[in-house]
């Protein structure tokens, strides 16, 4: 429930209402603004109805949030949220390109790839140090050594770094070495992890689970935001369907659907969405055209040697081509690169 107070309402009025919300076992939120104070009340709307706040003399308007996700809903926050990764904004009028290898494999591999994507116009660097792989025999990532490489390369190139977090005990370590956490598709509903990331002040890129609905994704985001971290970027990365021609089915419907339901920025991962290098660029253009706030793309200095996801990783010159051709699609959607 959103409670807009009248301009003359004092802090005491806000405190009194918040105390009554708390007495009902619900969670009050205090959001002072330039002209008016807005209060939020999280909990069962039927119970909150008992407060009869619509007839309170200092309350201007009460709006129920009908969606099961509250803080991430458009009803709660009508304007687009912009989340910054380092000094790079994601959301609003901007279209942000994040690029880099699937996994961090060596200092030279990450550095060469980072320099190449930067030269083509990428503004953030991706690369996994902890890799949740389908097979226990596949490359699992360099762990701490990978994080240290990420830190060195981002310091040298000035590109903010994004890397995957797979367990709660790694949060501090990842925090110290990167500008944003990536929660992978396999961990989208790792609720303990989401709650802990909610206590952080660094952005979280939350990837949609491969069998998760848009509602599931928004509920997962709500876990993070409900703990206080509102810097969440949603990511559509393809879902499992009956279709076997591509690794996943990139659900671009999700972009306008999420835009309607949530104020959070949403980016697209055409690499995992297709699993096939030659389909990455067309789907990246489509992502821009349908209103996504950015893309996250796998690029490797030499995909033939990649220890993970080589088949979907772009060669640096293909990424350069993507960046050259992206602009009209971004502009058609009313954004800028
Ligand atoms: C990745 O980004 O390399 C990755 C593992 O992605 P996802 O979690 O979407 O499968
Ligand atoms: Mn990958």
CSV table of N, CA and C and ligand atoms in Angstrom, one decimal, residues 102 126 131-132 164 182 184-186 207 237 269 272 298 309, ligand 1:
chain,number,residue,atom,x,y,z
A,102,UNK,N,32.8,-15.5,-21.1
A,102,UNK,CA,32.0,-16.2,-20.2
A,102,UNK,C,32.7,-16.4,-18.9
A,126,UNK,N,32.2,-8.1,-18.4
A,126,UNK,CA,31.7,-9.3,-17.7
A,126,UNK,C,32.8,-10.3,-17.7
A,131,UNK,N,32.0,-20.5,-11.8
A,131,UNK,CA,31.1,-20.9,-12.9
A,131,UNK,C,30.2,-22.1,-12.5
A,132,UNK,N,28.9,-21.9,-12.4
A,132,UNK,CA,28.0,-23.0,-12.1
A,132,UNK,C,27.8,-23.8,-13.4
A,164,UNK,N,29.9,-13.3,-11.5
A,164,UNK,CA,28.8,-14.1,-10.9
A,164,UNK,C,29.1,-14.5,-9.4
A,182,UNK,N,26.5,-10.7,-10.3
A,182,UNK,CA,25.6,-11.3,-11.3
A,182,UNK,C,25.0,-12.6,-10.6
A,184,UNK,N,23.2,-15.9,-11.4
A,184,UNK,CA,22.9,-16.6,-12.6
A,184,UNK,C,21.5,-17.3,-12.6
A,185,UNK,N,21.1,-17.8,-13.8
A,185,UNK,CA,19.8,-18.4,-14.0
A,185,UNK,C,19.6,-19.5,-13.0
A,186,UNK,N,20.7,-20.3,-12.7
A,186,UNK,CA,20.5,-21.4,-11.8
A,186,UNK,C,20.4,-21.0,-10.3
A,207,UNK,N,19.5,-12.7,-13.3
A,207,UNK,CA,19.2,-13.4,-14.5
A,207,UNK,C,17.9,-14.3,-14.3
A,237,UNK,N,17.5,-14.0,-20.3
A,237,UNK,CA,18.6,-14.8,-20.9
A,237,UNK,C,18.1,-16.0,-21.6
A,269,UNK,N,20.4,-10.9,-22.6
A,269,UNK,CA,21.6,-11.7,-22.9
A,269,UNK,C,21.4,-12.6,-24.1
A,272,UNK,N,23.5,-16.4,-24.1
A,272,UNK,CA,22.8,-17.6,-23.6
A,272,UNK,C,21.4,-17.8,-24.2
A,298,UNK,N,28.6,-12.2,-24.6
A,298,UNK,CA,29.9,-13.0,-24.4
A,298,UNK,C,30.8,-12.8,-25.6
A,309,UNK,N,31.4,-21.9,-23.1
A,309,UNK,CA,30.6,-21.1,-24.0
A,309,UNK,C,31.2,-20.5,-25.2
B,1,LIG,C1,26.8,-16.7,-17.7
B,1,LIG,O1,26.5,-15.5,-17.8
B,1,LIG,O2,27.9,-17.1,-18.2
B,1,LIG,C2,25.9,-17.7,-17.2
B,1,LIG,C3,26.3,-18.8,-16.6
B,1,LIG,O3,24.6,-17.3,-17.5
B,1,LIG,P1,23.2,-18.0,-17.0
B,1,LIG,O4,23.2,-17.9,-15.5
B,1,LIG,O5,22.2,-17.1,-17.6
B,1,LIG,O6,23.2,-19.4,-17.6
